[in-house]
């Protein structure tokens, strides 16, 4: 049993989706500490982004940085790499390491959520500390870890958590201490109970444009798609995250030929007989109301599939929604998400196919639920982490 000698634990994550997972685990861990009367300081640090997920979960944020021009994917395109280079974003990595080094005497345990590179940076800053690693960025379903990554984990004797059972079993067969307790991405997905009126004669399609800067271009592309769909029995609802500026969304809508009206928390777009509702921070409502999802997001696409809805994707306008990434997501989700190369008409045919084949909708929904797992992962992981760190009195 590993015993905590100092009074601090640091949760480290890459960015948006990883921040959310790390903060949920940290919140559950904090609850256990309070329940068992353990005095410990809990910190959070994100390599990129504002770290909002930590602050809303009452975790002390010790480092955050602006999102780089590449959106956090500098190796996915030459353009993104040089944009980050010119902007000086790579210096944020050095600032991150420096910030963690300042915490050296205040923490003894580090829980890293994301990729091996983040784990390496954290170990570089906090040598001789106890590390736990949640390998959220990769899965053997679509992107197995490289041999050198496995060597690093094994050589450093790191306990590894995985996002699925397949990856955990493969790690174990390679002699790595790996565990699977569920996927916290499916935790804390609650409906706000918003009253959204849907015309009785309409079928609902959900829209997930993403949460990063490219989402504006993605949204414009989705409006273009909607304009090309000839059916008039469809009703569209878009889930907009807090990171998107409604003024920019409205400007895009107007330039795309849609009229705009606002009432309360709902913004309504209209063009001929096409109607689109825009809802902020209402992801679960949008997914639950929809038969199928048009998604150009990362985490949100996976969560929608995990909630049982088939996701249709196509190439978007940035590093989060490239053909490569969305095809990887298709593999990860076992076909619950489907990438369509032919835009817009191939996408329209896929929408028509799903609307006319409820059995296929049900099949893809079931696959998505199986691949993502149910809620409760954060609580299980926090419990495991707590038992690894403390000798509980009942033991």
CSV table of C-alpha atoms in Angstrom, one decimal:
chain,number,residue,atom,x,y,z
A,1,UNK,CA,0.0,0.0,0.0
A,2,UNK,CA,1.4,3.4,-1.0
A,3,UNK,CA,1.4,5.9,1.8
A,4,UNK,CA,1.2,9.7,1.3
A,5,UNK,CA,4.0,11.5,3.0
A,6,UNK,CA,3.2,15.1,2.2
A,7,UNK,CA,-0.2,16.8,2.0
A,8,UNK,CA,-0.8,17.3,-1.7
A,9,UNK,CA,-2.0,15.5,-4.9
A,10,UNK,CA,-1.9,17.0,-8.3
A,11,UNK,CA,-4.2,16.1,-11.2
A,12,UNK,CA,-2.7,16.9,-14.6
A,13,UNK,CA,-4.5,16.9,-17.9
A,14,UNK,CA,-4.1,17.8,-21.6
A,15,UNK,CA,-7.1,19.9,-22.4
A,16,UNK,CA,-10.9,20.1,-22.6
A,17,UNK,CA,-12.0,16.4,-22.5
A,18,UNK,CA,-9.1,15.3,-20.3
A,19,UNK,CA,-9.7,18.3,-18.0
A,20,UNK,CA,-13.3,17.1,-17.5
A,21,UNK,CA,-12.3,13.6,-16.7
A,22,UNK,CA,-9.5,14.6,-14.3
A,23,UNK,CA,-11.6,17.1,-12.5
A,24,UNK,CA,-14.5,14.6,-12.0
A,25,UNK,CA,-12.0,12.0,-10.5
A,26,UNK,CA,-10.5,14.8,-8.4
A,27,UNK,CA,-13.9,15.8,-7.1
A,28,UNK,CA,-14.8,12.2,-6.1
A,29,UNK,CA,-11.3,11.8,-4.5
A,30,UNK,CA,-11.9,15.0,-2.5
A,31,UNK,CA,-15.2,13.7,-1.3
A,32,UNK,CA,-13.6,10.5,-0.1
A,33,UNK,CA,-10.9,12.5,1.7
A,34,UNK,CA,-13.6,14.5,3.5
A,35,UNK,CA,-15.6,11.3,4.3
A,36,UNK,CA,-12.6,9.6,5.8
A,37,UNK,CA,-11.2,12.8,7.4
A,38,UNK,CA,-8.0,12.8,5.5
A,39,UNK,CA,-6.3,16.2,5.3
A,40,UNK,CA,-4.8,16.7,1.8
A,41,UNK,CA,-4.5,19.6,-0.7
A,42,UNK,CA,-5.8,18.8,-4.1
A,43,UNK,CA,-4.5,20.7,-7.1
A,44,UNK,CA,-5.3,20.7,-10.9
A,45,UNK,CA,-3.2,21.7,-13.9
A,46,UNK,CA,-4.0,21.7,-17.6
A,47,UNK,CA,-1.4,21.9,-20.3
A,48,UNK,CA,-3.7,23.9,-22.6
A,49,UNK,CA,-6.9,25.8,-22.1
A,50,UNK,CA,-8.5,27.8,-19.3
A,51,UNK,CA,-8.9,24.9,-16.8
A,52,UNK,CA,-12.6,25.8,-16.3
A,53,UNK,CA,-13.5,22.2,-15.5
A,54,UNK,CA,-11.3,22.2,-12.4
A,55,UNK,CA,-12.6,25.5,-11.1
A,56,UNK,CA,-16.3,24.5,-11.5
A,57,UNK,CA,-15.5,21.4,-9.5
A,58,UNK,CA,-13.8,23.4,-6.8
A,59,UNK,CA,-10.3,22.1,-7.5
A,60,UNK,CA,-7.5,24.6,-7.0
A,61,UNK,CA,-6.0,25.4,-10.4
A,62,UNK,CA,-2.3,25.9,-10.4
A,63,UNK,CA,-1.6,26.2,-14.1
A,64,UNK,CA,-3.4,26.9,-17.3
A,65,UNK,CA,-2.4,28.5,-20.7
A,66,UNK,CA,-4.1,29.8,-23.8
A,67,UNK,CA,-5.1,27.3,-26.4
A,68,UNK,CA,-2.5,27.3,-29.3
A,69,UNK,CA,-3.5,28.1,-32.9
A,70,UNK,CA,-3.4,24.4,-33.8
A,71,UNK,CA,-6.0,23.7,-31.2
A,72,UNK,CA,-3.6,21.4,-29.4
A,73,UNK,CA,-2.8,19.2,-32.4
A,74,UNK,CA,0.5,20.6,-33.8
A,75,UNK,CA,1.6,17.2,-35.2
A,76,UNK,CA,-1.6,16.8,-37.3
A,77,UNK,CA,-0.7,19.3,-39.9
A,78,UNK,CA,2.3,21.4,-41.1
A,79,UNK,CA,0.1,24.5,-41.0
A,80,UNK,CA,-0.8,23.8,-37.3
A,81,UNK,CA,2.8,23.1,-36.4
A,82,UNK,CA,4.2,26.4,-37.9
A,83,UNK,CA,1.2,28.4,-36.5
A,84,UNK,CA,2.2,27.2,-33.0
A,85,UNK,CA,5.8,27.8,-33.6
A,86,UNK,CA,5.3,31.4,-34.8
A,87,UNK,CA,2.9,32.2,-32.0
A,88,UNK,CA,5.4,31.0,-29.4
A,89,UNK,CA,2.9,28.4,-28.0
A,90,UNK,CA,5.7,25.8,-27.6
A,91,UNK,CA,7.1,28.0,-24.8
A,92,UNK,CA,4.0,27.1,-22.9
A,93,UNK,CA,5.4,23.6,-22.4
A,94,UNK,CA,8.4,25.1,-20.7
A,95,UNK,CA,6.2,27.2,-18.5
A,96,UNK,CA,4.1,24.2,-17.6
A,97,UNK,CA,7.2,22.2,-16.5
A,98,UNK,CA,8.4,25.3,-14.5
A,99,UNK,CA,5.1,25.7,-12.8
A,100,UNK,CA,5.0,22.0,-11.7
A,101,UNK,CA,8.6,22.2,-10.4
A,102,UNK,CA,7.5,25.0,-8.0
A,103,UNK,CA,5.0,22.5,-6.5
A,104,UNK,CA,7.7,19.9,-5.8
A,105,UNK,CA,7.7,20.3,-2.0
A,106,UNK,CA,3.9,20.5,-1.8
A,107,UNK,CA,2.9,17.3,-3.5
A,108,UNK,CA,3.8,13.7,-3.4
A,109,UNK,CA,1.4,12.1,-5.8
A,110,UNK,CA,0.5,13.0,-9.5
A,111,UNK,CA,-2.5,11.6,-11.4
A,112,UNK,CA,-2.0,12.3,-15.1
A,113,UNK,CA,-4.9,12.1,-17.6
A,114,UNK,CA,-4.1,12.2,-21.3
A,115,UNK,CA,-1.2,11.0,-23.3
A,116,UNK,CA,2.4,9.7,-22.7
A,117,UNK,CA,3.9,13.1,-23.6
A,118,UNK,CA,2.0,14.8,-20.8
A,119,UNK,CA,3.2,12.0,-18.4
A,120,UNK,CA,6.8,12.5,-19.6
A,121,UNK,CA,6.6,16.3,-19.0
A,122,UNK,CA,5.1,15.8,-15.5
A,123,UNK,CA,7.8,13.3,-14.6
A,124,UNK,CA,10.4,15.7,-15.9
A,125,UNK,CA,9.2,18.3,-13.5
A,126,UNK,CA,8.4,16.1,-10.6
A,127,UNK,CA,11.0,13.4,-10.4
A,128,UNK,CA,10.9,10.8,-7.7
A,129,UNK,CA,7.2,11.3,-7.0
A,130,UNK,CA,4.5,8.7,-7.2
A,131,UNK,CA,2.7,8.7,-10.6
A,132,UNK,CA,-0.6,7.2,-11.8
A,133,UNK,CA,-1.6,7.5,-15.4
A,134,UNK,CA,-5.0,7.4,-17.1
A,135,UNK,CA,-4.3,6.6,-20.8
A,136,UNK,CA,-7.4,8.4,-22.1
A,137,UNK,CA,-5.9,9.5,-25.4
A,138,UNK,CA,-5.3,6.1,-26.9
A,139,UNK,CA,-7.1,2.8,-27.2
A,140,UNK,CA,-6.2,-0.5,-28.8
A,141,UNK,CA,-9.5,-0.2,-30.7
A,142,UNK,CA,-8.0,2.5,-32.9
A,143,UNK,CA,-4.5,3.6,-31.8
A,144,UNK,CA,-2.4,1.1,-29.8
A,145,UNK,CA,0.4,2.4,-27.8
A,146,UNK,CA,3.9,2.3,-29.3
A,147,UNK,CA,6.5,-0.1,-27.9
A,148,UNK,CA,8.5,2.8,-26.6
A,149,UNK,CA,5.5,4.1,-24.7
A,150,UNK,CA,4.9,0.7,-23.2
A,151,UNK,CA,8.6,0.5,-22.3
A,152,UNK,CA,8.4,3.9,-20.6
A,153,UNK,CA,5.4,2.8,-18.5
A,154,UNK,CA,6.9,-0.5,-17.5
A,155,UNK,CA,10.4,0.9,-16.8
A,156,UNK,CA,8.9,3.6,-14.5
A,157,UNK,CA,6.6,1.0,-12.8
A,158,UNK,CA,3.5,3.2,-13.3
A,159,UNK,CA,0.0,2.1,-12.5
A,160,UNK,CA,-2.1,2.6,-15.7
A,161,UNK,CA,-5.8,3.1,-16.1
A,162,UNK,CA,-7.4,2.6,-19.5
A,163,UNK,CA,-10.6,3.8,-21.2
A,164,UNK,CA,-11.6,0.3,-22.1
A,165,UNK,CA,-11.1,-3.3,-21.1
A,166,UNK,CA,-9.4,-4.4,-24.3
A,167,UNK,CA,-6.5,-2.0,-23.8
A,168,UNK,CA,-6.1,-2.9,-20.1
A,169,UNK,CA,-5.9,-6.7,-21.0
A,170,UNK,CA,-3.3,-6.0,-23.7
A,171,UNK,CA,-1.2,-3.8,-21.3
A,172,UNK,CA,-1.4,-6.6,-18.7
A,173,UNK,CA,-0.1,-9.2,-21.2
A,174,UNK,CA,2.9,-6.9,-21.7
A,175,UNK,CA,3.7,-6.9,-18.0
A,176,UNK,CA,2.2,-3.4,-17.3
A,177,UNK,CA,0.1,-2.8,-14.2
A,178,UNK,CA,-3.1,-1.8,-15.9
A,179,UNK,CA,-6.7,-1.5,-14.7
A,180,UNK,CA,-10.1,-0.7,-16.2
A,181,UNK,CA,-12.8,0.7,-13.9
A,182,UNK,CA,-15.0,2.5,-16.5
A,183,UNK,CA,-14.9,5.6,-18.6
A,184,UNK,CA,-15.5,8.8,-16.7
A,185,UNK,CA,-16.4,10.6,-19.9
A,186,UNK,CA,-19.9,9.2,-19.4
A,187,UNK,CA,-20.2,10.6,-15.9
A,188,UNK,CA,-22.1,13.7,-14.8
A,189,UNK,CA,-24.2,13.8,-18.0
A,190,UNK,CA,-27.5,15.1,-16.6
A,191,UNK,CA,-30.4,16.8,-18.2
A,192,UNK,CA,-31.2,20.3,-17.0
A,193,UNK,CA,-34.9,19.8,-17.6
A,194,UNK,CA,-35.2,22.4,-20.2
A,195,UNK,CA,-38.6,22.7,-21.9
A,196,UNK,CA,-37.9,22.5,-25.6
A,197,UNK,CA,-41.0,22.3,-27.8
A,198,UNK,CA,-40.6,20.1,-30.9
A,199,UNK,CA,-43.3,20.1,-33.6
A,200,UNK,CA,-45.2,16.8,-33.5
A,201,UNK,CA,-44.8,16.3,-37.3
A,202,UNK,CA,-41.0,16.7,-37.2
A,203,UNK,CA,-38.1,14.3,-36.6
A,204,UNK,CA,-35.1,15.6,-34.7
A,205,UNK,CA,-31.5,15.7,-35.8
A,206,UNK,CA,-28.9,16.9,-33.2
A,207,UNK,CA,-25.9,19.0,-34.1
A,208,UNK,CA,-22.5,19.0,-32.4
A,209,UNK,CA,-20.2,21.5,-34.1
A,210,UNK,CA,-17.3,21.1,-31.5
A,211,UNK,CA,-16.0,23.3,-28.8
A,212,UNK,CA,-12.7,24.7,-30.2
A,213,UNK,CA,-12.2,27.7,-32.6
A,214,UNK,CA,-12.8,25.5,-35.6
A,215,UNK,CA,-16.4,25.0,-34.5
A,216,UNK,CA,-17.4,28.2,-36.2
A,217,UNK,CA,-16.3,26.9,-39.6
A,218,UNK,CA,-17.9,23.5,-38.7
A,219,UNK,CA,-21.2,25.2,-37.9
A,220,UNK,CA,-21.2,27.1,-41.2
A,221,UNK,CA,-20.6,23.8,-43.0
A,222,UNK,CA,-23.4,22.1,-41.2
A,223,UNK,CA,-25.8,25.0,-42.1
A,224,UNK,CA,-24.8,24.5,-45.7
A,225,UNK,CA,-25.6,20.8,-45.4
A,226,UNK,CA,-29.0,21.5,-43.8
A,227,UNK,CA,-29.8,23.9,-46.7
A,228,UNK,CA,-29.1,21.1,-49.2
A,229,UNK,CA,-31.4,18.6,-47.4
A,230,UNK,CA,-34.7,18.6,-49.4
A,231,UNK,CA,-36.9,17.0,-46.7
A,232,UNK,CA,-39.1,19.4,-44.7
A,233,UNK,CA,-40.0,16.9,-41.9
A,234,UNK,CA,-36.8,17.5,-40.0
A,235,UNK,CA,-36.1,19.7,-37.1
A,236,UNK,CA,-32.5,20.5,-36.0
A,237,UNK,CA,-31.1,21.3,-32.5
A,238,UNK,CA,-27.5,22.4,-32.0
A,239,UNK,CA,-25.7,21.9,-28.7
A,240,UNK,CA,-23.3,24.9,-28.3
A,241,UNK,CA,-20.7,24.8,-25.5
A,242,UNK,CA,-19.8,27.8,-23.4
A,243,UNK,CA,-16.6,28.3,-25.4
A,244,UNK,CA,-18.4,29.5,-28.5
A,245,UNK,CA,-19.5,33.2,-28.9
A,246,UNK,CA,-23.2,33.4,-29.8
A,247,UNK,CA,-22.5,36.6,-31.7
A,248,UNK,CA,-20.2,34.8,-34.1
A,249,UNK,CA,-22.7,32.0,-34.4
A,250,UNK,CA,-25.5,34.5,-35.2
A,251,UNK,CA,-23.3,36.3,-37.8
A,252,UNK,CA,-22.5,33.0,-39.5
A,253,UNK,CA,-26.2,32.1,-39.5
A,254,UNK,CA,-27.2,35.4,-41.1
A,255,UNK,CA,-24.5,35.2,-43.7
A,256,UNK,CA,-25.8,31.7,-44.5
A,257,UNK,CA,-29.3,33.1,-45.3
A,258,UNK,CA,-31.0,32.2,-42.0
A,259,UNK,CA,-33.2,34.6,-40.1
A,260,UNK,CA,-32.5,34.8,-36.3
A,261,UNK,CA,-34.8,35.3,-33.4
A,262,UNK,CA,-34.0,34.9,-29.7
A,263,UNK,CA,-36.3,34.2,-26.7
A,264,UNK,CA,-34.9,33.3,-23.3
A,265,UNK,CA,-32.2,30.7,-23.5
A,266,UNK,CA,-33.2,29.6,-27.1
A,267,UNK,CA,-32.0,31.1,-30.3
A,268,UNK,CA,-34.0,30.1,-33.4
A,269,UNK,CA,-32.8,30.0,-37.0
A,270,UNK,CA,-35.1,29.8,-39.9
A,271,UNK,CA,-34.7,29.5,-43.7
A,272,UNK,CA,-37.7,28.6,-45.8
A,273,UNK,CA,-39.2,25.6,-44.0
A,274,UNK,CA,-35.9,24.7,-42.3
A,275,UNK,CA,-35.6,25.4,-38.5
A,276,UNK,CA,-32.6,25.1,-36.2
A,277,UNK,CA,-32.6,25.7,-32.4
A,278,UNK,CA,-29.4,26.7,-30.7
A,279,UNK,CA,-29.1,25.7,-27.0
A,280,UNK,CA,-26.1,26.6,-24.8
A,281,UNK,CA,-24.6,24.0,-22.4
A,282,UNK,CA,-27.5,21.7,-23.1
A,283,UNK,CA,-25.7,18.7,-24.5
A,284,UNK,CA,-27.8,16.0,-22.9
A,285,UNK,CA,-31.1,17.6,-23.8
A,286,UNK,CA,-30.0,17.8,-27.5
A,287,UNK,CA,-28.8,14.2,-27.6
A,288,UNK,CA,-31.9,12.8,-25.8
A,289,UNK,CA,-34.3,14.7,-28.1
A,290,UNK,CA,-32.5,13.6,-31.3
A,291,UNK,CA,-32.8,10.4,-33.4
A,292,UNK,CA,-29.4,10.8,-35.0
A,293,UNK,CA,-26.4,13.2,-34.5
A,294,UNK,CA,-24.4,15.2,-37.0
A,295,UNK,CA,-21.2,15.6,-35.1
A,296,UNK,CA,-17.8,17.3,-35.7
A,297,UNK,CA,-16.7,17.2,-32.1
A,298,UNK,CA,-14.3,15.1,-30.1
A,299,UNK,CA,-15.5,14.2,-26.7
A,300,UNK,CA,-19.1,15.2,-27.4
A,301,UNK,CA,-19.3,12.8,-30.3
A,302,UNK,CA,-18.1,9.9,-28.1
A,303,UNK,CA,-20.5,10.8,-25.3
A,304,UNK,CA,-23.4,11.0,-27.8
A,305,UNK,CA,-22.6,7.5,-29.0
A,306,UNK,CA,-22.3,6.4,-25.4
A,307,UNK,CA,-25.8,7.7,-24.8
A,308,UNK,CA,-27.0,5.5,-27.6
A,309,UNK,CA,-27.3,7.8,-30.6
A,310,UNK,CA,-25.6,7.1,-34.0
A,311,UNK,CA,-23.2,9.8,-35.0
A,312,UNK,CA,-22.6,10.9,-38.6
A,313,UNK,CA,-19.3,12.8,-39.3
A,314,UNK,CA,-17.5,14.4,-42.2
A,315,UNK,CA,-14.4,16.5,-42.7
A,316,UNK,CA,-14.6,19.7,-40.7
A,317,UNK,CA,-12.6,22.9,-40.6
A,318,UNK,CA,-9.7,22.2,-38.2
A,319,UNK,CA,-7.4,19.7,-36.5
A,320,UNK,CA,-10.2,18.3,-34.2
A,321,UNK,CA,-12.3,17.3,-37.2
A,322,UNK,CA,-9.8,16.0,-39.8
A,323,UNK,CA,-10.6,12.9,-41.9
A,324,UNK,CA,-7.9,11.0,-40.0
A,325,UNK,CA,-9.2,11.9,-36.5
A,326,UNK,CA,-12.8,11.2,-37.4
A,327,UNK,CA,-11.9,7.8,-38.9
A,328,UNK,CA,-10.0,7.0,-35.8
A,329,UNK,CA,-13.1,7.9,-33.8
A,330,UNK,CA,-15.1,5.6,-36.0
A,331,UNK,CA,-12.8,2.7,-35.1
A,332,UNK,CA,-12.9,3.6,-31.4
A,333,UNK,CA,-16.7,3.6,-31.4
A,334,UNK,CA,-17.0,0.4,-33.4
A,335,UNK,CA,-19.1,2.0,-36.1
A,336,UNK,CA,-21.5,3.8,-33.8
A,337,UNK,CA,-20.0,6.9,-35.4
A,338,UNK,CA,-19.7,6.8,-39.2
A,339,UNK,CA,-17.4,9.0,-41.3
A,340,UNK,CA,-18.8,10.0,-44.7
A,341,UNK,CA,-16.3,11.2,-47.3
A,342,UNK,CA,-18.7,12.5,-49.9
A,343,UNK,CA,-20.0,15.9,-48.7
A,344,UNK,CA,-22.8,17.0,-48.8
A,345,UNK,CA,-24.7,14.4,-50.8
A,346,UNK,CA,-23.1,11.3,-49.3
A,347,UNK,CA,-23.9,12.7,-45.9
A,348,UNK,CA,-27.5,13.4,-46.9
A,349,UNK,CA,-27.8,9.8,-48.2
A,350,UNK,CA,-26.5,8.5,-44.8
A,351,UNK,CA,-29.1,10.6,-43.0
A,352,UNK,CA,-31.8,9.3,-45.2
A,353,UNK,CA,-30.6,5.7,-44.6
A,354,UNK,CA,-30.7,6.0,-40.8
A,355,UNK,CA,-34.1,7.7,-40.8
A,356,UNK,CA,-35.5,4.9,-42.9
A,357,UNK,CA,-33.9,2.1,-41.0
A,358,UNK,CA,-34.7,2.2,-37.2
A,359,UNK,CA,-33.0,-1.2,-36.7
A,360,UNK,CA,-29.7,0.2,-37.9
A,361,UNK,CA,-30.2,3.2,-35.5
A,362,UNK,CA,-30.8,0.8,-32.6
A,363,UNK,CA,-27.8,-1.4,-33.6
A,364,UNK,CA,-25.4,1.6,-33.7
A,365,UNK,CA,-26.8,2.9,-30.5
A,366,UNK,CA,-26.2,-0.4,-28.7
A,367,UNK,CA,-22.6,-0.5,-30.0
A,368,UNK,CA,-21.9,3.0,-28.8
A,369,UNK,CA,-23.2,2.2,-25.3
A,370,UNK,CA,-21.0,-1.0,-25.2
A,371,UNK,CA,-17.8,0.8,-26.4
A,372,UNK,CA,-18.2,3.8,-24.0
A,373,UNK,CA,-19.6,2.0,-21.0
A,374,UNK,CA,-22.0,3.5,-18.4
A,375,UNK,CA,-21.6,6.1,-15.7
A,376,UNK,CA,-19.7,5.7,-12.5
A,377,UNK,CA,-16.2,5.5,-13.7
A,378,UNK,CA,-14.9,8.5,-11.8
A,379,UNK,CA,-16.2,7.3,-8.5
A,380,UNK,CA,-14.6,3.8,-9.0
A,381,UNK,CA,-11.3,5.3,-10.1
A,382,UNK,CA,-11.2,7.7,-7.2
A,383,UNK,CA,-12.0,4.9,-4.8
A,384,UNK,CA,-9.1,2.8,-6.2
A,385,UNK,CA,-6.8,5.8,-6.1
A,386,UNK,CA,-7.7,6.5,-2.5
A,387,UNK,CA,-7.1,2.9,-1.5
A,388,UNK,CA,-3.7,3.0,-3.2
A,389,UNK,CA,-2.7,6.2,-1.4
A,390,UNK,CA,-4.0,5.7,2.1
A,391,UNK,CA,-4.1,2.8,4.6
A,392,UNK,CA,-7.8,2.8,5.5
A,393,UNK,CA,-8.6,2.2,9.1
A,394,UNK,CA,-10.8,-0.7,8.3
A,395,UNK,CA,-7.8,-2.4,6.7
